Coordinates of C-alpha atoms and ligand atoms in Angstrom, one line a residue:
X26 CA -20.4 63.0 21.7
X27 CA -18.6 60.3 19.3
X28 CA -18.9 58.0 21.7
X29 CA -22.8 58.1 22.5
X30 CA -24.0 58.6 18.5
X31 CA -22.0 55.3 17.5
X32 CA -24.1 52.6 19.9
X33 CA -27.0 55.3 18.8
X34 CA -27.0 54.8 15.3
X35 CA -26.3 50.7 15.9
X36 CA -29.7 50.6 17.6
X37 CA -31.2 52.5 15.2
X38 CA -29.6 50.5 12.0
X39 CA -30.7 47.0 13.9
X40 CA -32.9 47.8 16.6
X41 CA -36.1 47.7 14.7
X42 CA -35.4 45.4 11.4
X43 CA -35.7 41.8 11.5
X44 CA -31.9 41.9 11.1
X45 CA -30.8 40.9 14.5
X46 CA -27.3 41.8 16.0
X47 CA -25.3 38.5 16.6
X48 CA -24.9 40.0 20.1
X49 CA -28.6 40.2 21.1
X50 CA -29.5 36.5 19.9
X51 CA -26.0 35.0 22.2
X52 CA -27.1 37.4 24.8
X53 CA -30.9 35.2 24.6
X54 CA -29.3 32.2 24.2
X55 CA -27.1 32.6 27.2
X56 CA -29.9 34.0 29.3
X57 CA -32.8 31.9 28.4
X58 CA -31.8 28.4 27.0
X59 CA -28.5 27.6 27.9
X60 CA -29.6 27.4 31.5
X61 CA -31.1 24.0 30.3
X62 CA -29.5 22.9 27.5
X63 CA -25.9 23.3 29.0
X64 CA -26.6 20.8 32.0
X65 CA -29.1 18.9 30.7
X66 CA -31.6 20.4 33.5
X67 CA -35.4 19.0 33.2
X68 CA -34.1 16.4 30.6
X69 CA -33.1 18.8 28.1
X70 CA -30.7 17.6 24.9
X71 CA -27.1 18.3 26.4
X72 CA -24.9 20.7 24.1
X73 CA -22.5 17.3 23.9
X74 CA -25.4 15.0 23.3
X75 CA -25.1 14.5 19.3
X76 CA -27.1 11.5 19.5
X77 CA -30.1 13.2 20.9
X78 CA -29.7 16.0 18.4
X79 CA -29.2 14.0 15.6
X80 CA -33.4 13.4 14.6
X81 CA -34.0 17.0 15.7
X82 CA -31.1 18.5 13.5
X83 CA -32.9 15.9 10.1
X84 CA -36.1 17.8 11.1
X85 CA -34.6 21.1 10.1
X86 CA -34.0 24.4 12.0
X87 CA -37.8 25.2 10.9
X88 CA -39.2 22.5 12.5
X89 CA -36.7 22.8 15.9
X90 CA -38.1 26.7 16.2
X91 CA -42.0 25.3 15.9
X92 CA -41.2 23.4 19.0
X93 CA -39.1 26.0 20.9
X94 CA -42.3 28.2 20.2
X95 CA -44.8 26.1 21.3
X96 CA -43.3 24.3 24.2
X97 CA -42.4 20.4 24.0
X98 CA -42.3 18.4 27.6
X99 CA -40.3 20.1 30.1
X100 CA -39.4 22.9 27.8
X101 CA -41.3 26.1 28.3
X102 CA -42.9 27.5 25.4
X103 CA -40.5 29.9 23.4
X104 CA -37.9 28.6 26.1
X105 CA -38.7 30.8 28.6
X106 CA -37.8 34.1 26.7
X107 CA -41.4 35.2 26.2
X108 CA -40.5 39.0 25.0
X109 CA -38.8 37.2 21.6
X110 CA -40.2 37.0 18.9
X111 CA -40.3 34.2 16.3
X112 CA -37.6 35.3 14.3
X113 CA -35.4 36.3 17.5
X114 CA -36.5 32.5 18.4
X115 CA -35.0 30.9 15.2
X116 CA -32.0 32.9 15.1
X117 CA -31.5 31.4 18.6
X118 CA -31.9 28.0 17.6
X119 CA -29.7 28.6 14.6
X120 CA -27.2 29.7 17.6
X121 CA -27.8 27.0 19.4
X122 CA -27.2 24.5 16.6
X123 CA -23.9 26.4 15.3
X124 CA -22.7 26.0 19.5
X125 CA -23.7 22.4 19.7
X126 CA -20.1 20.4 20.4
Ligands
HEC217 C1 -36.7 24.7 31.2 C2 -35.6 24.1 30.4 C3 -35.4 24.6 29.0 C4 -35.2 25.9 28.5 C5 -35.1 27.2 29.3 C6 -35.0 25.7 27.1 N1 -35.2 24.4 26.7 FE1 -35.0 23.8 24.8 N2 -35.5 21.9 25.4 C7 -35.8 21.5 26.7 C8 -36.3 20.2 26.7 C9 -36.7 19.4 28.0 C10 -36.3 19.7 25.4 C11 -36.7 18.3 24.9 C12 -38.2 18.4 24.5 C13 -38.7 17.0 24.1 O1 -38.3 16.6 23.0 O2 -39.4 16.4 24.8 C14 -35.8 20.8 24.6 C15 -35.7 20.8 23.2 C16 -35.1 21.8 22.4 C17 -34.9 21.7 21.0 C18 -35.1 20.6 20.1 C19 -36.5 20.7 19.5 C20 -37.0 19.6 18.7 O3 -37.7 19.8 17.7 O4 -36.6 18.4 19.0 C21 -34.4 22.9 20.6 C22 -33.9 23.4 19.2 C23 -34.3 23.8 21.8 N3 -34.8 23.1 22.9 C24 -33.9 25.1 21.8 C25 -34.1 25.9 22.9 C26 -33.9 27.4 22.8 C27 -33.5 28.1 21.5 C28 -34.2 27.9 24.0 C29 -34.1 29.3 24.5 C30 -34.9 30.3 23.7 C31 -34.5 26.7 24.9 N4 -34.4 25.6 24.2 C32 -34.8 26.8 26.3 C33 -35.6 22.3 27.8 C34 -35.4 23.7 27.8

């Protein structure tokens, strides 16, 4: 019984608050960015390009998400992960950044 109330109670601490589990944003990231973002696909900034990055990092993490959200070039908006929400969407960028080599 332990062993089913312990995820239980996880879910129900974080499952509903703007709090996100670490776990769920990676879990986004790797489903619905990196796809791009790790090879470059569709012209997307490489996670090794710091020169691209380097005007979109000055712009600040608020600014990144507003583009994530609403879709810039080949980037779908929201990056493809149209069930997140916007904070889901900035934790993700905030992911992104901290993965960034
Ligand atoms: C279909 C490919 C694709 C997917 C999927 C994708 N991106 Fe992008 N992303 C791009 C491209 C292309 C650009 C460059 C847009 C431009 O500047 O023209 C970009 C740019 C960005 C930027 C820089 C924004 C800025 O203000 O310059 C961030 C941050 C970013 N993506 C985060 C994400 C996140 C987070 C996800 C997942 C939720 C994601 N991307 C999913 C292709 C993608």
């Amino acid at each position: 019984m332990k062993k089913i109330i312990a995820p239980l109670s996880f879910v129900l601490l974080f499952g509903s608050h703007a709090v996100f589990a670490d776990a769920e944003i990676e879990a986004i990231v790797d489903r619905h960015c990196q796809a791009c973002h790790d090879s470059g696909l569709a012209g997307a900034p490489k996670m090794d390009d710091a020169d691209n990055w380097a005007p979109r990092l000055a712009s600040g993490i608020d600014a990144m998400t507003q583009t994530v959200i609403s879709g810039k070039g080949a980037m779908p908006p929201k990056g493809t992960c149209f069930s997140c929400t916007d904070e889901q969407l900035k934790a993700a960028v905030e992911v992104m950044v901290q993965r960034l080599k």
